[in-house]
Amino acid sequence: METWTVETVDGGGQLEVHTFRPASAASIPGSKESAEPAGVVLVHGTLVTDSLYWPFARTLSVMLGRPVHSYNRRGRGRSAPQPSGYSVETEIADLLVVMEKTGSSDVVAHSYGGFVALQAARRARINKLVTYDAAVSLSGNLSSRWRPELEEAVTAGQLDHAWAHLVQGLGTAGPISYLPMGALRTLSVLSARTRLGLEMRSLLPTAVTEMRAVLDADAHLHDFMELSTPTLMLSGGWSPSYFAETGRTLAGAVPVIDFAVVPLQFHEGPLRPGKRLAARIARFLSGTRFHGELPDAT
C-alpha cells in the first residue's frame, strides 16, 4: 500500500489517499509515464474512515489487475476538515480531483459514498460506476430516516444518545438497529471501549452534516435521465430494504443503470471478509465472470 496526498481544489487542504496495486512494483499515481491501466477510486461511507476498506480494495485490485485508490473523505485521518460551507459539491470536487490525480476512470462507492458518486456522474464523465447501498434521497424517501434528535444530541455532547438515534434511524446495523433506545445507548458505551467504537463516536458530527447533504440534494427520477455513465447499483440481501427500492426504481427508469441484489450481504458488505461482493463488482468493471462466482438476484 502507498500513502500519499492530493490537494483539494478549494484550497481547504489535502486528502489522504491509499493506493493498492496488483503487482509489487510501485509507480507514481497518475504519472503519465506509467504504463499501468487506469485506476479505480473507492469512496467510503459515513461514520468510518477508509482504513476499514483496505482489505476490500486490495482484493478488488488483484481481481481487476488494476490499481485501486481509496481516500479519506473530509474530516478523517490526515484529510482536511469539513469546511463551514460543506455540501455534496465539496465531495464531488474532492472525488473528481482524486480521479484526476490517480489517473482513474471508474468509481466504486458505498452508502454515502454512493450518493456522492451518483451526483458526480451527473456532472462529470465517469467511465463505469458501481454503488453498494447508495444513500440517495429520491422524492423524499429518506426524509423519515432523519431524526432531529441526532443533531441535538451531538450538539449537547450526548454521543451515546446520538449514536442510538443514528442506528435506529438508518437501520443499517442489521438486527441491532431494532433494539430499544436504552439498549442501543448501552451498546454505544460498551463499543466506546474499542478503537473502532471511539473512532465512530468522534465522527458523529460529520454524520450530521452528511445526512443533511443527502436530504438537501433530494432528487427525482427526471434528474437522472441524462446520466450517461454505465452504472451498477447493488444492494445487500440483508441490507435495509429502502436501498434496494431506490436501486430498482432508478434502474427501471434510467437506461444506463442496472440493479442487482448480492445475497447474504449486510449493509457493511465491503467491510466484511469474503470475495463475493468484490467479484460481482470486478465482473461489471471488467466484463469478466470469475471462477466459482454465483449469479446474483435482481
mmCIF file of C-alpha atoms in Angstrom:
data_model
loop_
_atom_site.group_PDB
_atom_site.id
_atom_site.type_symbol
_atom_site.label_atom_id
_atom_site.label_comp_id
_atom_site.label_asym_id
_atom_site.label_seq_id
_atom_site.Cartn_x
_atom_site.Cartn_y
_atom_site.Cartn_z
ATOM 1 C CA MET A 1 0.000 0.000 0.000
ATOM 2 C CA GLU A 2 1.186 3.501 -0.852
ATOM 3 C CA THR A 3 0.066 6.529 1.183
ATOM 4 C CA TRP A 4 0.145 9.985 -0.353
ATOM 5 C CA THR A 5 -1.905 13.181 -0.538
ATOM 6 C CA VAL A 6 -3.892 15.200 -3.052
ATOM 7 C CA GLU A 7 -4.565 18.915 -2.706
ATOM 8 C CA THR A 8 -8.226 19.965 -2.714
ATOM 9 C CA VAL A 9 -9.370 22.409 -5.385
ATOM 10 C CA ASP A 10 -10.999 24.761 -2.864
ATOM 11 C CA GLY A 11 -7.760 25.469 -1.013
ATOM 12 C CA GLY A 12 -9.062 23.647 2.043
ATOM 13 C CA GLY A 13 -6.019 21.413 2.388
ATOM 14 C CA GLN A 14 -5.342 17.847 1.376
ATOM 15 C CA LEU A 15 -6.945 14.443 1.009
ATOM 16 C CA GLU A 16 -5.175 11.328 2.268
ATOM 17 C CA VAL A 17 -5.026 8.639 -0.426
ATOM 18 C CA HIS A 18 -4.117 4.955 -0.101
ATOM 19 C CA THR A 19 -3.197 3.059 -3.263
ATOM 20 C CA PHE A 20 -3.279 -0.701 -3.781
ATOM 21 C CA ARG A 21 -1.702 -2.383 -6.796
ATOM 22 C CA PRO A 22 -1.922 -5.962 -8.058
ATOM 23 C CA ALA A 23 1.860 -6.169 -8.580
ATOM 24 C CA SER A 24 4.659 -5.393 -6.146
ATOM 25 C CA ALA A 25 6.264 -2.850 -8.433
ATOM 26 C CA ALA A 26 5.380 0.685 -7.329
ATOM 27 C CA SER A 27 4.795 3.606 -9.634
ATOM 28 C CA ILE A 28 3.818 7.211 -9.194
ATOM 29 C CA PRO A 29 -0.002 7.551 -9.035
ATOM 30 C CA GLY A 30 -1.318 9.457 -12.008
ATOM 31 C CA SER A 31 2.063 9.598 -13.709
ATOM 32 C CA LYS A 32 1.809 9.963 -17.475
ATOM 33 C CA GLU A 33 4.916 7.817 -17.754
ATOM 34 C CA SER A 34 3.257 4.893 -16.022
ATOM 35 C CA ALA A 35 2.101 2.094 -18.308
ATOM 36 C CA GLU A 36 -0.360 0.681 -15.773
ATOM 37 C CA PRO A 37 -4.079 0.598 -16.615
ATOM 38 C CA ALA A 38 -6.462 3.289 -15.447
ATOM 39 C CA GLY A 39 -7.296 3.013 -11.766
ATOM 40 C CA VAL A 40 -10.467 2.719 -9.727
ATOM 41 C CA VAL A 41 -11.384 5.148 -6.934
ATOM 42 C CA LEU A 42 -13.146 3.746 -3.867
ATOM 43 C CA VAL A 43 -15.403 6.133 -1.911
ATOM 44 C CA HIS A 44 -16.290 5.166 1.659
ATOM 45 C CA GLY A 45 -19.459 5.710 3.683
ATOM 46 C CA THR A 46 -20.465 7.655 6.788
ATOM 47 C CA LEU A 47 -19.070 7.219 10.309
ATOM 48 C CA VAL A 48 -15.960 5.374 9.094
ATOM 49 C CA THR A 49 -12.520 6.028 7.667
ATOM 50 C CA ASP A 50 -11.162 4.432 4.524
ATOM 51 C CA SER A 51 -8.902 2.066 6.517
ATOM 52 C CA LEU A 52 -11.809 -0.351 7.021
ATOM 53 C CA TYR A 53 -11.961 -0.797 3.227
ATOM 54 C CA TRP A 54 -8.305 -1.685 2.700
ATOM 55 C CA PRO A 55 -8.794 -5.490 2.512
ATOM 56 C CA PHE A 56 -11.666 -4.959 0.052
ATOM 57 C CA ALA A 57 -9.583 -2.526 -2.037
ATOM 58 C CA ARG A 58 -6.666 -4.955 -2.107
ATOM 59 C CA THR A 59 -8.910 -7.840 -3.212
ATOM 60 C CA LEU A 60 -10.554 -5.731 -5.912
ATOM 61 C CA SER A 61 -7.156 -4.602 -7.207
ATOM 62 C CA VAL A 62 -5.958 -8.191 -7.557
ATOM 63 C CA MET A 63 -9.168 -9.283 -9.305
ATOM 64 C CA LEU A 64 -9.074 -6.402 -11.770
ATOM 65 C CA GLY A 65 -5.316 -6.273 -12.282
ATOM 66 C CA ARG A 66 -5.634 -2.520 -11.812
ATOM 67 C CA PRO A 67 -4.720 -0.050 -9.058
ATOM 68 C CA VAL A 68 -7.465 0.828 -6.575
ATOM 69 C CA HIS A 69 -7.263 4.133 -4.725
ATOM 70 C CA SER A 70 -9.212 4.692 -1.501
ATOM 71 C CA TYR A 71 -9.139 8.075 0.206
ATOM 72 C CA ASN A 72 -10.274 9.582 3.464
ATOM 73 C CA ARG A 73 -13.104 11.994 2.849
ATOM 74 C CA ARG A 74 -13.106 15.332 4.697
ATOM 75 C CA GLY A 75 -12.902 15.190 8.468
ATOM 76 C CA ARG A 76 -10.957 11.921 8.665
ATOM 77 C CA GLY A 77 -7.352 10.866 9.104
ATOM 78 C CA ARG A 78 -4.942 13.327 7.518
ATOM 79 C CA SER A 79 -7.587 14.751 5.183
ATOM 80 C CA ALA A 80 -8.813 18.313 5.550
ATOM 81 C CA PRO A 81 -11.747 19.010 7.914
ATOM 82 C CA GLN A 82 -15.228 19.574 6.581
ATOM 83 C CA PRO A 83 -15.482 23.275 5.646
ATOM 84 C CA SER A 84 -18.163 25.550 7.089
ATOM 85 C CA GLY A 85 -19.990 25.552 3.752
ATOM 86 C CA TYR A 86 -19.812 21.780 3.366
ATOM 87 C CA SER A 87 -22.228 20.216 0.854
ATOM 88 C CA VAL A 88 -22.297 17.444 -1.704
ATOM 89 C CA GLU A 89 -20.483 19.831 -4.048
ATOM 90 C CA THR A 90 -17.489 19.632 -1.708
ATOM 91 C CA GLU A 91 -17.476 15.853 -2.022
ATOM 92 C CA ILE A 92 -17.958 15.901 -5.805
ATOM 93 C CA ALA A 93 -14.971 18.221 -6.260
ATOM 94 C CA ASP A 94 -12.863 16.001 -3.989
ATOM 95 C CA LEU A 95 -13.791 12.812 -5.852
ATOM 96 C CA LEU A 96 -13.036 14.368 -9.233
ATOM 97 C CA VAL A 97 -9.633 15.672 -8.164
ATOM 98 C CA VAL A 98 -8.707 12.255 -6.742
ATOM 99 C CA MET A 99 -9.750 10.657 -10.037
ATOM 100 C CA GLU A 100 -7.645 13.147 -11.964
ATOM 101 C CA LYS A 101 -4.523 12.802 -9.823
ATOM 102 C CA THR A 102 -4.698 8.992 -9.734
ATOM 103 C CA GLY A 103 -5.454 8.609 -13.426
ATOM 104 C CA SER A 104 -8.657 6.714 -12.620
ATOM 105 C CA SER A 105 -11.621 6.142 -14.889
ATOM 106 C CA ASP A 106 -14.001 4.069 -12.709
ATOM 107 C CA VAL A 107 -15.575 4.521 -9.280
ATOM 108 C CA VAL A 108 -16.804 2.086 -6.634
ATOM 109 C CA ALA A 109 -18.748 3.672 -3.795
ATOM 110 C CA HIS A 110 -20.521 2.586 -0.614
ATOM 111 C CA SER A 111 -23.541 4.119 1.159
ATOM 112 C CA TYR A 112 -22.983 7.897 1.436
ATOM 113 C CA GLY A 113 -20.107 7.454 -0.988
ATOM 114 C CA GLY A 114 -22.601 6.023 -3.480
ATOM 115 C CA PHE A 115 -24.696 9.150 -3.144
ATOM 116 C CA VAL A 116 -21.616 11.298 -3.814
ATOM 117 C CA ALA A 117 -20.558 9.222 -6.824
ATOM 118 C CA LEU A 118 -24.006 9.294 -8.446
ATOM 119 C CA GLN A 119 -24.147 13.067 -8.058
ATOM 120 C CA ALA A 120 -20.651 13.333 -9.557
ATOM 121 C CA ALA A 121 -21.651 11.152 -12.524
ATOM 122 C CA ARG A 122 -24.437 13.621 -13.321
ATOM 123 C CA ARG A 123 -21.866 16.401 -13.704
ATOM 124 C CA ALA A 124 -18.667 14.787 -14.998
ATOM 125 C CA ARG A 125 -17.518 11.858 -17.080
ATOM 126 C CA ILE A 126 -17.017 8.585 -15.203
ATOM 127 C CA ASN A 127 -16.351 5.523 -17.345
ATOM 128 C CA LYS A 128 -18.144 2.997 -15.091
ATOM 129 C CA LEU A 129 -19.705 3.295 -11.656
ATOM 130 C CA VAL A 130 -20.689 0.697 -9.061
ATOM 131 C CA THR A 131 -22.587 1.657 -5.913
ATOM 132 C CA TYR A 132 -23.431 -0.530 -2.951
ATOM 133 C CA ASP A 133 -26.411 0.585 -0.842
ATOM 134 C CA ALA A 134 -26.214 4.117 -2.240
ATOM 135 C CA ALA A 135 -27.801 6.600 0.190
ATOM 136 C CA VAL A 136 -29.779 8.523 -2.420
ATOM 137 C CA SER A 137 -32.818 10.545 -1.369
ATOM 138 C CA LEU A 138 -35.374 10.055 -4.132
ATOM 139 C CA SER A 139 -38.578 12.108 -3.965
ATOM 140 C CA GLY A 140 -38.176 12.453 -0.216
ATOM 141 C CA ASN A 141 -37.948 8.750 0.550
ATOM 142 C CA LEU A 142 -35.179 9.257 3.134
ATOM 143 C CA SER A 143 -36.741 12.178 4.988
ATOM 144 C CA SER A 144 -38.258 9.851 7.575
ATOM 145 C CA ARG A 145 -34.779 8.482 8.307
ATOM 146 C CA TRP A 146 -33.591 11.850 9.590
ATOM 147 C CA ARG A 147 -34.023 12.396 13.315
ATOM 148 C CA PRO A 148 -33.567 15.942 14.654
ATOM 149 C CA GLU A 149 -32.697 14.331 17.994
ATOM 150 C CA LEU A 150 -29.444 13.130 16.414
ATOM 151 C CA GLU A 151 -28.182 16.638 15.772
ATOM 152 C CA GLU A 152 -29.450 17.855 19.130
ATOM 153 C CA ALA A 153 -27.620 15.065 20.932
ATOM 154 C CA VAL A 154 -24.366 15.699 19.037
ATOM 155 C CA THR A 155 -24.565 19.419 19.834
ATOM 156 C CA ALA A 156 -25.142 18.618 23.507
ATOM 157 C CA GLY A 157 -22.252 16.167 23.557
ATOM 158 C CA GLN A 158 -24.570 13.231 24.304
ATOM 159 C CA LEU A 159 -22.792 10.911 21.906
ATOM 160 C CA ASP A 160 -24.289 7.638 23.164
ATOM 161 C CA HIS A 161 -27.764 9.089 22.644
ATOM 162 C CA ALA A 162 -26.759 10.388 19.202
ATOM 163 C CA TRP A 163 -25.354 7.015 18.141
ATOM 164 C CA ALA A 164 -28.568 5.282 19.189
ATOM 165 C CA HIS A 165 -30.689 7.676 17.104
ATOM 166 C CA LEU A 166 -28.411 7.242 14.093
ATOM 167 C CA VAL A 167 -28.553 3.441 14.254
ATOM 168 C CA GLN A 168 -32.331 3.329 14.723
ATOM 169 C CA GLY A 169 -32.998 5.942 12.070
ATOM 170 C CA LEU A 170 -30.883 4.414 9.313
ATOM 171 C CA GLY A 171 -31.426 0.763 10.238
ATOM 172 C CA THR A 172 -28.017 -0.122 8.798
ATOM 173 C CA ALA A 173 -26.716 -2.154 11.754
ATOM 174 C CA GLY A 174 -28.747 -5.276 10.996
ATOM 175 C CA PRO A 175 -30.870 -6.712 13.841
ATOM 176 C CA ILE A 176 -29.143 -4.350 16.286
ATOM 177 C CA SER A 177 -30.972 -1.424 14.666
ATOM 178 C CA TYR A 178 -34.289 -2.644 16.085
ATOM 179 C CA LEU A 179 -33.203 -2.697 19.722
ATOM 180 C CA PRO A 180 -34.789 -0.184 22.161
ATOM 181 C CA MET A 181 -33.006 3.141 22.650
ATOM 182 C CA GLY A 182 -31.803 2.163 26.125
ATOM 183 C CA ALA A 183 -30.133 -0.981 24.817
ATOM 184 C CA LEU A 184 -28.512 0.944 21.971
ATOM 185 C CA ARG A 185 -27.124 3.536 24.360
ATOM 186 C CA THR A 186 -25.623 0.726 26.443
ATOM 187 C CA LEU A 187 -24.059 -0.785 23.328
ATOM 188 C CA SER A 188 -22.599 2.597 22.472
ATOM 189 C CA VAL A 189 -20.990 2.837 25.916
ATOM 190 C CA LEU A 190 -19.501 -0.639 25.503
ATOM 191 C CA SER A 191 -18.275 -0.006 21.958
ATOM 192 C CA ALA A 192 -16.512 3.160 23.117
ATOM 193 C CA ARG A 193 -14.014 0.873 24.848
ATOM 194 C CA THR A 194 -12.762 -0.243 21.425
ATOM 195 C CA ARG A 195 -10.648 1.707 18.952
ATOM 196 C CA LEU A 196 -13.321 1.446 16.258
ATOM 197 C CA GLY A 197 -16.065 2.498 18.649
ATOM 198 C CA LEU A 198 -14.117 5.559 19.740
ATOM 199 C CA GLU A 199 -13.440 6.450 16.124
ATOM 200 C CA MET A 200 -17.118 6.191 15.199
ATOM 201 C CA ARG A 201 -18.105 8.431 18.118
ATOM 202 C CA SER A 202 -15.584 11.052 17.018
ATOM 203 C CA LEU A 203 -17.132 11.041 13.530
ATOM 204 C CA LEU A 204 -20.720 11.623 14.668
ATOM 205 C CA PRO A 205 -20.567 15.377 13.840
ATOM 206 C CA THR A 206 -19.622 14.504 10.247
ATOM 207 C CA ALA A 207 -22.594 12.125 10.067
ATOM 208 C CA VAL A 208 -24.931 15.018 10.862
ATOM 209 C CA THR A 209 -23.598 17.219 8.054
ATOM 210 C CA GLU A 210 -23.524 14.294 5.603
ATOM 211 C CA MET A 211 -27.122 13.298 6.313
ATOM 212 C CA ARG A 212 -28.171 16.896 5.799
ATOM 213 C CA ALA A 213 -26.305 16.939 2.482
ATOM 214 C CA VAL A 214 -28.260 13.873 1.318
ATOM 215 C CA LEU A 215 -31.603 15.439 2.189
ATOM 216 C CA ASP A 216 -30.637 18.818 0.693
ATOM 217 C CA ALA A 217 -29.837 17.042 -2.596
ATOM 218 C CA ASP A 218 -33.181 15.219 -2.740
ATOM 219 C CA ALA A 219 -33.771 14.324 -6.391
ATOM 220 C CA HIS A 220 -36.457 12.984 -8.711
ATOM 221 C CA LEU A 221 -36.257 10.395 -11.451
ATOM 222 C CA HIS A 222 -36.025 13.006 -14.195
ATOM 223 C CA ASP A 223 -32.828 14.338 -12.597
ATOM 224 C CA PHE A 224 -31.058 11.106 -13.565
ATOM 225 C CA MET A 225 -32.475 10.644 -17.065
ATOM 226 C CA GLU A 226 -29.466 12.226 -18.790
ATOM 227 C CA LEU A 227 -26.958 10.099 -16.877
ATOM 228 C CA SER A 228 -24.509 8.596 -19.389
ATOM 229 C CA THR A 229 -22.255 6.566 -17.090
ATOM 230 C CA PRO A 230 -22.932 2.794 -17.169
ATOM 231 C CA THR A 231 -23.900 2.205 -13.546
ATOM 232 C CA LEU A 232 -24.497 -0.912 -11.475
ATOM 233 C CA MET A 233 -26.410 -0.289 -8.251
ATOM 234 C CA LEU A 234 -26.013 -3.178 -5.806
ATOM 235 C CA SER A 235 -27.738 -3.829 -2.500
ATOM 236 C CA GLY A 236 -27.143 -6.461 0.126
ATOM 237 C CA GLY A 237 -29.714 -9.179 0.579
ATOM 238 C CA TRP A 238 -29.779 -8.355 4.290
ATOM 239 C CA SER A 239 -29.475 -4.583 3.903
ATOM 240 C CA PRO A 240 -32.382 -2.256 4.804
ATOM 241 C CA SER A 241 -34.991 -2.577 2.059
ATOM 242 C CA TYR A 242 -35.029 1.120 1.158
ATOM 243 C CA PHE A 243 -31.646 0.802 -0.561
ATOM 244 C CA ALA A 244 -32.953 -1.884 -2.915
ATOM 245 C CA GLU A 245 -36.199 0.017 -3.511
ATOM 246 C CA THR A 246 -34.253 3.072 -4.672
ATOM 247 C CA GLY A 247 -31.958 0.965 -6.863
ATOM 248 C CA ARG A 248 -34.867 -0.823 -8.540
ATOM 249 C CA THR A 249 -36.703 2.456 -9.112
ATOM 250 C CA LEU A 250 -33.717 4.118 -10.757
ATOM 251 C CA ALA A 251 -32.834 1.043 -12.827
ATOM 252 C CA GLY A 252 -36.400 0.814 -14.055
ATOM 253 C CA ALA A 253 -36.353 4.368 -15.355
ATOM 254 C CA VAL A 254 -32.755 5.213 -16.315
ATOM 255 C CA PRO A 255 -31.344 3.246 -19.304
ATOM 256 C CA VAL A 256 -27.701 3.207 -18.137
ATOM 257 C CA ILE A 257 -28.480 1.933 -14.615
ATOM 258 C CA ASP A 258 -28.708 -1.750 -13.729
ATOM 259 C CA PHE A 259 -29.614 -3.130 -10.319
ATOM 260 C CA ALA A 260 -28.883 -6.384 -8.516
ATOM 261 C CA VAL A 261 -29.076 -7.822 -5.016
ATOM 262 C CA VAL A 262 -25.991 -9.543 -3.611
ATOM 263 C CA PRO A 263 -27.340 -12.368 -1.411
ATOM 264 C CA LEU A 264 -26.177 -12.928 2.163
ATOM 265 C CA GLN A 265 -24.694 -9.437 2.471
ATOM 266 C CA PHE A 266 -25.401 -6.808 5.136
ATOM 267 C CA HIS A 267 -25.106 -3.067 4.617
ATOM 268 C CA GLU A 268 -21.465 -3.188 5.682
ATOM 269 C CA GLY A 269 -20.689 -5.749 2.956
ATOM 270 C CA PRO A 270 -17.487 -4.045 1.699
ATOM 271 C CA LEU A 271 -16.108 -4.107 5.250
ATOM 272 C CA ARG A 272 -16.643 -7.830 5.820
ATOM 273 C CA PRO A 273 -14.364 -10.736 4.823
ATOM 274 C CA GLY A 274 -15.137 -12.649 1.650
ATOM 275 C CA LYS A 275 -14.805 -12.149 -2.098
ATOM 276 C CA ARG A 276 -18.370 -12.431 -3.419
ATOM 277 C CA LEU A 277 -19.074 -8.695 -3.429
ATOM 278 C CA ALA A 278 -15.668 -7.813 -4.867
ATOM 279 C CA ALA A 279 -16.126 -10.436 -7.596
ATOM 280 C CA ARG A 280 -19.539 -9.024 -8.541
ATOM 281 C CA ILE A 281 -18.077 -5.542 -8.825
ATOM 282 C CA ALA A 282 -14.988 -6.689 -10.739
ATOM 283 C CA ARG A 283 -17.182 -8.579 -13.206
ATOM 284 C CA PHE A 284 -19.096 -5.407 -14.055
ATOM 285 C CA LEU A 285 -15.984 -3.250 -14.355
ATOM 286 C CA SER A 286 -14.049 -5.752 -16.462
ATOM 287 C CA GLY A 287 -16.831 -7.721 -18.149
ATOM 288 C CA THR A 288 -15.328 -10.965 -16.831
ATOM 289 C CA ARG A 289 -17.003 -13.635 -14.696
ATOM 290 C CA PHE A 290 -14.728 -15.082 -12.035
ATOM 291 C CA HIS A 291 -14.305 -18.787 -11.307
ATOM 292 C CA GLY A 292 -16.816 -20.043 -8.752
ATOM 293 C CA GLU A 293 -18.867 -16.833 -8.773
ATOM 294 C CA LEU A 294 -22.597 -17.336 -8.250
ATOM 295 C CA PRO A 295 -25.246 -15.302 -10.087
ATOM 296 C CA ASP A 296 -26.944 -12.525 -8.144
ATOM 297 C CA ALA A 297 -30.650 -11.866 -7.634
ATOM 298 C CA THR A 298 -32.316 -8.856 -9.159
#
